[in-house]
Short mmCIF file of N, CA and C in Angstrom, two decimals:
data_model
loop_
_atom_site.label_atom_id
_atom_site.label_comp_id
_atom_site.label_asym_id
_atom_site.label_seq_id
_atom_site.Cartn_x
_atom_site.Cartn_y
_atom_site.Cartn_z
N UNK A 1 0.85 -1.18 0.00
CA UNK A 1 0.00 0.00 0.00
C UNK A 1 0.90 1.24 0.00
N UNK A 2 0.61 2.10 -1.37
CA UNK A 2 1.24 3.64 -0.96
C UNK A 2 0.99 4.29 0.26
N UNK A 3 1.67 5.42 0.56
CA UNK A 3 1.80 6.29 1.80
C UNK A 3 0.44 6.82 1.24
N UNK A 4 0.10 7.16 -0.05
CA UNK A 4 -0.79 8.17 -0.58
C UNK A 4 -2.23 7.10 -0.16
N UNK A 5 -2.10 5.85 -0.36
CA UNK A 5 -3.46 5.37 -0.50
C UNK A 5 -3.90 5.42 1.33
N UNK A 6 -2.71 4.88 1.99
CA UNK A 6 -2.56 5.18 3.13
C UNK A 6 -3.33 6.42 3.65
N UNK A 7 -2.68 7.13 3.55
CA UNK A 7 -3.00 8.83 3.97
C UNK A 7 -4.49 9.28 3.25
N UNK A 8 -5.41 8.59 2.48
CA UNK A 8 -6.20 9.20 1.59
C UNK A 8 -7.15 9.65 2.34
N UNK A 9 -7.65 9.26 3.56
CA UNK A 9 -8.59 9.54 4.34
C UNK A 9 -7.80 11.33 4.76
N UNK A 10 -7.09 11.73 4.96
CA UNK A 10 -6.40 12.86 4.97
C UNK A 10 -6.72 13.78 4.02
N UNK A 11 -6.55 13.08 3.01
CA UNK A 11 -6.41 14.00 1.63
C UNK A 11 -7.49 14.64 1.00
N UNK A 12 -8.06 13.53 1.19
CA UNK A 12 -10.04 13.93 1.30
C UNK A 12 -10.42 14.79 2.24
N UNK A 13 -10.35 14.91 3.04
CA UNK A 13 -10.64 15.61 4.59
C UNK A 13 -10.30 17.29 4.08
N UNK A 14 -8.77 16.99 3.53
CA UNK A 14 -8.25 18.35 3.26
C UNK A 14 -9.10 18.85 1.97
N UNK A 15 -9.40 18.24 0.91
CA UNK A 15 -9.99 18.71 -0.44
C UNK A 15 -11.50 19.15 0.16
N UNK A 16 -12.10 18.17 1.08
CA UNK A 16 -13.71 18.78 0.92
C UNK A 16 -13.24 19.78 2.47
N UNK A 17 -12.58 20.38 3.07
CA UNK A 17 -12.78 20.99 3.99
C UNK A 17 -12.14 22.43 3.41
N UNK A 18 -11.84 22.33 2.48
CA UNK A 18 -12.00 23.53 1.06
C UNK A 18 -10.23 23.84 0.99
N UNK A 19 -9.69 22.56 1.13
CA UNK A 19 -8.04 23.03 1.28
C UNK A 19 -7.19 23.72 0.02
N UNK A 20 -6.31 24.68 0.38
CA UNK A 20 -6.20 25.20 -1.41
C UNK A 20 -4.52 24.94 -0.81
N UNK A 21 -4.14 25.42 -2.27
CA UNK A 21 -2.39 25.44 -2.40
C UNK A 21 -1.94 23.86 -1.94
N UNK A 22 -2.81 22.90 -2.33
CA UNK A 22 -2.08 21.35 -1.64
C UNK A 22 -1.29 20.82 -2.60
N UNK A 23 -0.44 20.59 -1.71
CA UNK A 23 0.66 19.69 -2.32
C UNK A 23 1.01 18.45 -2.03
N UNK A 24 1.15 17.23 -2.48
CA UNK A 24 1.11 15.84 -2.20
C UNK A 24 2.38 15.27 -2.89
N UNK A 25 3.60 14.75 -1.72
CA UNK A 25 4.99 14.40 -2.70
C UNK A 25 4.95 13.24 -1.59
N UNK A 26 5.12 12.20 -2.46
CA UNK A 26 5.91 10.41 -1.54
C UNK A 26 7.46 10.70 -2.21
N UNK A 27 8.18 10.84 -0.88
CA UNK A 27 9.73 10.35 -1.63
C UNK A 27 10.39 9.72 -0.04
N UNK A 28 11.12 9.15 -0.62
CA UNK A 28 12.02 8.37 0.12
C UNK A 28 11.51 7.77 1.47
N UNK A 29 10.08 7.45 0.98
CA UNK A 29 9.33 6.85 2.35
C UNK A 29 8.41 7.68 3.08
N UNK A 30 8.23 8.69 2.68
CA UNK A 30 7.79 9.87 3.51
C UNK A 30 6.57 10.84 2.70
N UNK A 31 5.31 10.54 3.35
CA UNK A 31 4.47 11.50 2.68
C UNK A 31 4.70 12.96 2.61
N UNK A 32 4.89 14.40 2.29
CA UNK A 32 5.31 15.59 2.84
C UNK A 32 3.32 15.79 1.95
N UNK A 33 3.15 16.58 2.61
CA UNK A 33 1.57 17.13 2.43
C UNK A 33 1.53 18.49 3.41
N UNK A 34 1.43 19.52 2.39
CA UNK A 34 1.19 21.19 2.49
C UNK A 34 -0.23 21.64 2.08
N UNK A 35 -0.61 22.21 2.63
CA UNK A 35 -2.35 22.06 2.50
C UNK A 35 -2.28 23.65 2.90
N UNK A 36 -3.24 24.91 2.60
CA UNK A 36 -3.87 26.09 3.58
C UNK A 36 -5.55 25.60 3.35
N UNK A 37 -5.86 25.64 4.84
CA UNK A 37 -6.97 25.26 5.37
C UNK A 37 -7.62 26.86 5.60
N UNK A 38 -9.16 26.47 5.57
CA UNK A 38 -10.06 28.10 5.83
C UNK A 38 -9.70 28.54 7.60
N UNK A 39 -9.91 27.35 8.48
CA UNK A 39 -10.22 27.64 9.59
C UNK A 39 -9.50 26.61 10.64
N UNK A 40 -9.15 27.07 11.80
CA UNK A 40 -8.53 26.33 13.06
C UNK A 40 -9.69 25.09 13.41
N UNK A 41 -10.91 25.12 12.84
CA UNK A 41 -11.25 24.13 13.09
C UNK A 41 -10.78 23.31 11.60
N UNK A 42 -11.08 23.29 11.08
CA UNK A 42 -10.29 22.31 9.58
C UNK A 42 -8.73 22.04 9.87
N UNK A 43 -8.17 23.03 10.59
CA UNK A 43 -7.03 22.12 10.67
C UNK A 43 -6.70 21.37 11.63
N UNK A 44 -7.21 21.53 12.85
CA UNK A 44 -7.32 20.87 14.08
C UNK A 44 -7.59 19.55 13.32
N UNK A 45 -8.79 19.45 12.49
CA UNK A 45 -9.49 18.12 11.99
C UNK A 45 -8.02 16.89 11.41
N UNK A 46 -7.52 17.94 10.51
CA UNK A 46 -6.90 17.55 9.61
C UNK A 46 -5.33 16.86 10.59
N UNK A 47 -5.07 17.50 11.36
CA UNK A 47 -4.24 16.97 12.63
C UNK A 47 -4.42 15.78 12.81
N UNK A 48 -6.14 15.69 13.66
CA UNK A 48 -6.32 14.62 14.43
C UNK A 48 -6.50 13.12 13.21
N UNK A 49 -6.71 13.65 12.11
CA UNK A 49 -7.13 12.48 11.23
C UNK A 49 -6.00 12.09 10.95
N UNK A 50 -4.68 12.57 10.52
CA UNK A 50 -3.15 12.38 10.19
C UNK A 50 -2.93 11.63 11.62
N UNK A 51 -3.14 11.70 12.80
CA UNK A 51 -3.07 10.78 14.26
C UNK A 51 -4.10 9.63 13.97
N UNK A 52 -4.77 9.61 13.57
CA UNK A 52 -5.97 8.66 13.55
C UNK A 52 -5.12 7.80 12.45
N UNK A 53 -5.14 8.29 11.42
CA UNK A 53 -4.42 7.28 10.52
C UNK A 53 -2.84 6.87 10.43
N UNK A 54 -1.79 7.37 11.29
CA UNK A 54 -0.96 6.98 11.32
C UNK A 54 -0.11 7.06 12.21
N UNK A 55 -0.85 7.12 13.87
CA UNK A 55 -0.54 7.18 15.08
C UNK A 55 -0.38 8.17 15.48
N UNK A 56 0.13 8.35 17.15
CA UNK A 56 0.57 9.80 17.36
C UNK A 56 2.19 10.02 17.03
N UNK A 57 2.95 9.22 16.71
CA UNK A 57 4.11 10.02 16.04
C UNK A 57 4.49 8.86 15.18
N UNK A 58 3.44 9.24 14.04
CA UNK A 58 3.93 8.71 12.99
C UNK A 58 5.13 9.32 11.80
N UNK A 59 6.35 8.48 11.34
CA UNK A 59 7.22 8.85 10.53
C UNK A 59 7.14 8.90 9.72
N UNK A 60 6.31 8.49 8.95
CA UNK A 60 6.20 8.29 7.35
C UNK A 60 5.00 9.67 6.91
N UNK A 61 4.92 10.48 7.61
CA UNK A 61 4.32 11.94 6.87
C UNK A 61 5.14 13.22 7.44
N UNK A 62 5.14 14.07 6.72
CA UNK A 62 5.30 15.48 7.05
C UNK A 62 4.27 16.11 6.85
N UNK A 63 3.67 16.77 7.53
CA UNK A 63 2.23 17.78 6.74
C UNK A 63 2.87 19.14 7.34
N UNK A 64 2.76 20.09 6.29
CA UNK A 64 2.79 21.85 6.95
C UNK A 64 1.26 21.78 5.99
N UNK A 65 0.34 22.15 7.64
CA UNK A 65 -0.96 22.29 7.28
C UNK A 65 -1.20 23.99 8.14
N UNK A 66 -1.51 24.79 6.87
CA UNK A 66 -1.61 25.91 7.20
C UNK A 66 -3.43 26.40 7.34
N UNK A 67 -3.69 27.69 7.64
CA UNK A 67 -4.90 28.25 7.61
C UNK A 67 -4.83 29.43 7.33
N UNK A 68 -6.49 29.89 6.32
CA UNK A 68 -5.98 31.22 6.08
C UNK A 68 -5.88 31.95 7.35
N UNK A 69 -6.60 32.11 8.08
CA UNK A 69 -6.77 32.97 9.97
C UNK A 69 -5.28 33.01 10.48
N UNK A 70 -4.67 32.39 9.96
CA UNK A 70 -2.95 32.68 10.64
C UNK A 70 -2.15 33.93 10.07
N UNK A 71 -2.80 34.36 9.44
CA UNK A 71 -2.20 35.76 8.91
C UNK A 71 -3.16 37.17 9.53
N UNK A 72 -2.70 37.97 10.34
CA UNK A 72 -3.73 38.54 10.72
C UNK A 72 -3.99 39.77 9.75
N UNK A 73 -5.88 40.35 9.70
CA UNK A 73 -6.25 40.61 8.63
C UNK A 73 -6.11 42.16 9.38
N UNK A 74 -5.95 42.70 10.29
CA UNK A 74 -6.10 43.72 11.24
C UNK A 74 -7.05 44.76 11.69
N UNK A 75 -8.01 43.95 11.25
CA UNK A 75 -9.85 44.10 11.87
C UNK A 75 -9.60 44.62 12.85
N UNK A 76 -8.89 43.46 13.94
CA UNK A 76 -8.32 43.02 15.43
C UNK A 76 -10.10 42.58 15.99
N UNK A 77 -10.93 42.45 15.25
CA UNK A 77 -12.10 41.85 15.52
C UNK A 77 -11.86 40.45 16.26
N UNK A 78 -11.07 39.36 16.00
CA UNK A 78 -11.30 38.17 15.71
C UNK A 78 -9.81 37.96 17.15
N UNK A 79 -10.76 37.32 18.20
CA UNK A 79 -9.67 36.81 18.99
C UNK A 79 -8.88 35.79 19.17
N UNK A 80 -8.18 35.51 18.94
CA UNK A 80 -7.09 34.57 19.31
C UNK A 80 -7.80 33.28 19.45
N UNK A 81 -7.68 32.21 18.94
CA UNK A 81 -8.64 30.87 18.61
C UNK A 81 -7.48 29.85 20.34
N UNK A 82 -8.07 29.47 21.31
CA UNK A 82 -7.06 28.95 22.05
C UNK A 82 -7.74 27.06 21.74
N UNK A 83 -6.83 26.57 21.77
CA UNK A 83 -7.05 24.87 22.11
C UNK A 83 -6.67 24.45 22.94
N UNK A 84 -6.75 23.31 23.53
CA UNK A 84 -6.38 22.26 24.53
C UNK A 84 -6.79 20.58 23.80
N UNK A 85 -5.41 20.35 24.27
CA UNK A 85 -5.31 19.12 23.96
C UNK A 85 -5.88 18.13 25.28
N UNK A 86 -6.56 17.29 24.62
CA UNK A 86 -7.72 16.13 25.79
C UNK A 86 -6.50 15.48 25.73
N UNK A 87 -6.45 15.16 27.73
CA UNK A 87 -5.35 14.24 27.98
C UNK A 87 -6.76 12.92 28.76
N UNK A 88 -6.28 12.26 29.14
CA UNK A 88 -6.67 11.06 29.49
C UNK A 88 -7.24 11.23 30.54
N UNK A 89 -8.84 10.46 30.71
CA UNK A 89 -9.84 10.64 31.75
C UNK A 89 -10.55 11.93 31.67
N UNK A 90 -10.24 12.84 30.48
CA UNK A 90 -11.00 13.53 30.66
C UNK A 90 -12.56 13.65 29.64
N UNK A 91 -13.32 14.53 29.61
CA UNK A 91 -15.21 14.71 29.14
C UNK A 91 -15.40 16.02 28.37
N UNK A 92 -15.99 16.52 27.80
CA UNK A 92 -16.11 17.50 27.16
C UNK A 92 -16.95 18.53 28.81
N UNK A 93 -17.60 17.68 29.01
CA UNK A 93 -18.41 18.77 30.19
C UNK A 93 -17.05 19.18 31.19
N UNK A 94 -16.17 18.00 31.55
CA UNK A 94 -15.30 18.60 32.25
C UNK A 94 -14.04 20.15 31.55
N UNK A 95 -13.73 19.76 30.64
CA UNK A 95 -13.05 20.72 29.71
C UNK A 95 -14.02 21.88 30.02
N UNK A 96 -15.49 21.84 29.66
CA UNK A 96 -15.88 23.38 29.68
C UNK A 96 -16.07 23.74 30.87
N UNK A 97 -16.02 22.79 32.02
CA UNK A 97 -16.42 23.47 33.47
C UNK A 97 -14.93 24.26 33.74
N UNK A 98 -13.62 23.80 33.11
CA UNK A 98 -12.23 24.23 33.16
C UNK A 98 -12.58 25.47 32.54
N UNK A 99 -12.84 25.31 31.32
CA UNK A 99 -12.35 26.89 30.22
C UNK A 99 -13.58 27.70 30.25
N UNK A 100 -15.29 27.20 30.94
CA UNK A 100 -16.36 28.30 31.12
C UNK A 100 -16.75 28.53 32.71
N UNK A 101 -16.49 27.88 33.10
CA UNK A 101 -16.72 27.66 34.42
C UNK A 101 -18.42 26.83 34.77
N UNK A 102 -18.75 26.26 33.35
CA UNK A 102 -19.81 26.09 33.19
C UNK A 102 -19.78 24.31 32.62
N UNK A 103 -20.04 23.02 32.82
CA UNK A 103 -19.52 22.16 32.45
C UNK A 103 -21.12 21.77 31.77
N UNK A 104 -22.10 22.61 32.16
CA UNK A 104 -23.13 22.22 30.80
C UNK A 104 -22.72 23.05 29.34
N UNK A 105 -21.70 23.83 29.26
CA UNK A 105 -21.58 24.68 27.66
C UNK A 105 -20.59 23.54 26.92
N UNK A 106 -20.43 22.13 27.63
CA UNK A 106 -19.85 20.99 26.29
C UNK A 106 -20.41 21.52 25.28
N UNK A 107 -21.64 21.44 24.65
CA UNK A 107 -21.87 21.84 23.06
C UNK A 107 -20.89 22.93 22.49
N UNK A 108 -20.87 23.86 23.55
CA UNK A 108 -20.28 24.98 22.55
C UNK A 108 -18.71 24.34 21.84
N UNK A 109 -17.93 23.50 22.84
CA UNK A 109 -16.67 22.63 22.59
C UNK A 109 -16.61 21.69 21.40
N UNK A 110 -18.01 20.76 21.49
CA UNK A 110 -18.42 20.01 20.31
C UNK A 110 -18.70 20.12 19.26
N UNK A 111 -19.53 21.28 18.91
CA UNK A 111 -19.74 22.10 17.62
C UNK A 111 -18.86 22.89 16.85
N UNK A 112 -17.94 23.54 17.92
CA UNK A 112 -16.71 24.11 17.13
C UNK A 112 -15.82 23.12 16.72
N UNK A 113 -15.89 22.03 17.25
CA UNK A 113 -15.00 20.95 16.56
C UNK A 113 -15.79 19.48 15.90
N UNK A 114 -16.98 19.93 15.68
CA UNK A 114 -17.89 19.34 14.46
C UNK A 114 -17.76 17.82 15.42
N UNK A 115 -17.90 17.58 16.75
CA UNK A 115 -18.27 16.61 17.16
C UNK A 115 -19.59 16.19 17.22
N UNK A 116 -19.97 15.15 16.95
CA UNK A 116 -21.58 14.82 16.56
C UNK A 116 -21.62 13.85 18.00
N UNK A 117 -21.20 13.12 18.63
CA UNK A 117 -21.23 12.55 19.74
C UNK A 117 -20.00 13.05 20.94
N UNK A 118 -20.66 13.76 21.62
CA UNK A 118 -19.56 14.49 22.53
C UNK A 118 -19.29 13.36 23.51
N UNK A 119 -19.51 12.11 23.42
CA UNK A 119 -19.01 10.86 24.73
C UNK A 119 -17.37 10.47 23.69
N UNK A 120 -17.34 10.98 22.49
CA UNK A 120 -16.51 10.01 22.28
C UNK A 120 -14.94 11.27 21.69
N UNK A 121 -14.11 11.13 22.67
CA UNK A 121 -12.75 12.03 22.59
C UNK A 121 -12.35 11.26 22.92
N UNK A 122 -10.50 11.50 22.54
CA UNK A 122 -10.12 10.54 22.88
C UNK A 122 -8.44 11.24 22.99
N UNK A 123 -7.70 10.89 23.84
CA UNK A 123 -6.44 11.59 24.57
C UNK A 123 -5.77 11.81 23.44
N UNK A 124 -5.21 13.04 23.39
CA UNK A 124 -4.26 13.22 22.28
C UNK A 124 -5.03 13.96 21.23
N UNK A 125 -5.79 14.22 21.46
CA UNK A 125 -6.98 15.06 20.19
C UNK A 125 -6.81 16.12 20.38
N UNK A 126 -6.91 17.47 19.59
CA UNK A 126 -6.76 18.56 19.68
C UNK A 126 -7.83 19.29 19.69
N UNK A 127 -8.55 20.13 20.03
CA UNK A 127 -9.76 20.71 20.81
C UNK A 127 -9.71 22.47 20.32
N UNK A 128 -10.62 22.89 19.89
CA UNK A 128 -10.80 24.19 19.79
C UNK A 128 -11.34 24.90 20.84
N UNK A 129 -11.13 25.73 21.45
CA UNK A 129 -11.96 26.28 22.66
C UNK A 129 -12.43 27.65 21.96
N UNK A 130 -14.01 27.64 21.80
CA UNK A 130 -14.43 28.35 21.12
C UNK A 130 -14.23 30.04 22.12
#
């Protein structure tokens, strides 16, 4: 199996999550994949699926997965996007009772990161805190 057929669940992820400027090179064992993503949530995604499909430190990819929001536009409208990474034993209600002081605003945690079942996180995932 190629790195590419490998990685395709990635590649897809990046094309329909509207990824532009991508670039896709297999050499010497090593996927390298450059992507600019719209939003910190698309790339968060695009993270956790590159972990999903090829562990948490997998060798055989490089990704520089960018977003347009990393360049600032100087509105200064738009605050600072923070994440947290889910370590082990933890809940989405617990995360928001941490970052709202409120551990019923899980949805707001789940929706910014397009979770459809908030029981299921899993350590090592990267988290948008809306």
């Amino acid at each position: 199996m190629s790195l590419q057929d490998k990685y395709a669940p990635v590649i897809t992820l990046i094309n329909n999550s509207g990824g532009r400027e991508v670039s896709i090179v297999e050499e010497a064992g090593v996927l390298k994949v450059a992507a600019t993503v719209p939003s910190p949530t698309e790339k968060i995604a695009v993270w956790n699926e590159i972990k999903r499909v090829g562990g948490e430190a997998a060798t055989d990819i490089m990704a520089d997965i960018r977003m347009d929001s990393e360049v600032p536009t100087g509105g200064g409208a738009s605050a600072a996007t923070k994440t947290y990474t889910v370590q082990s034993g933890d809940t989405l209600s617990k995360i928001a009772k941490e970052q709202y002081g409120d551990a019923n605003d899980y949805m707001k945690i789940a929706d910014a990161n397009g979770i459809s079942n908030p029981d299921l996180i899993k350590p090592g995932q990267e988290l948008i805190i809306p």
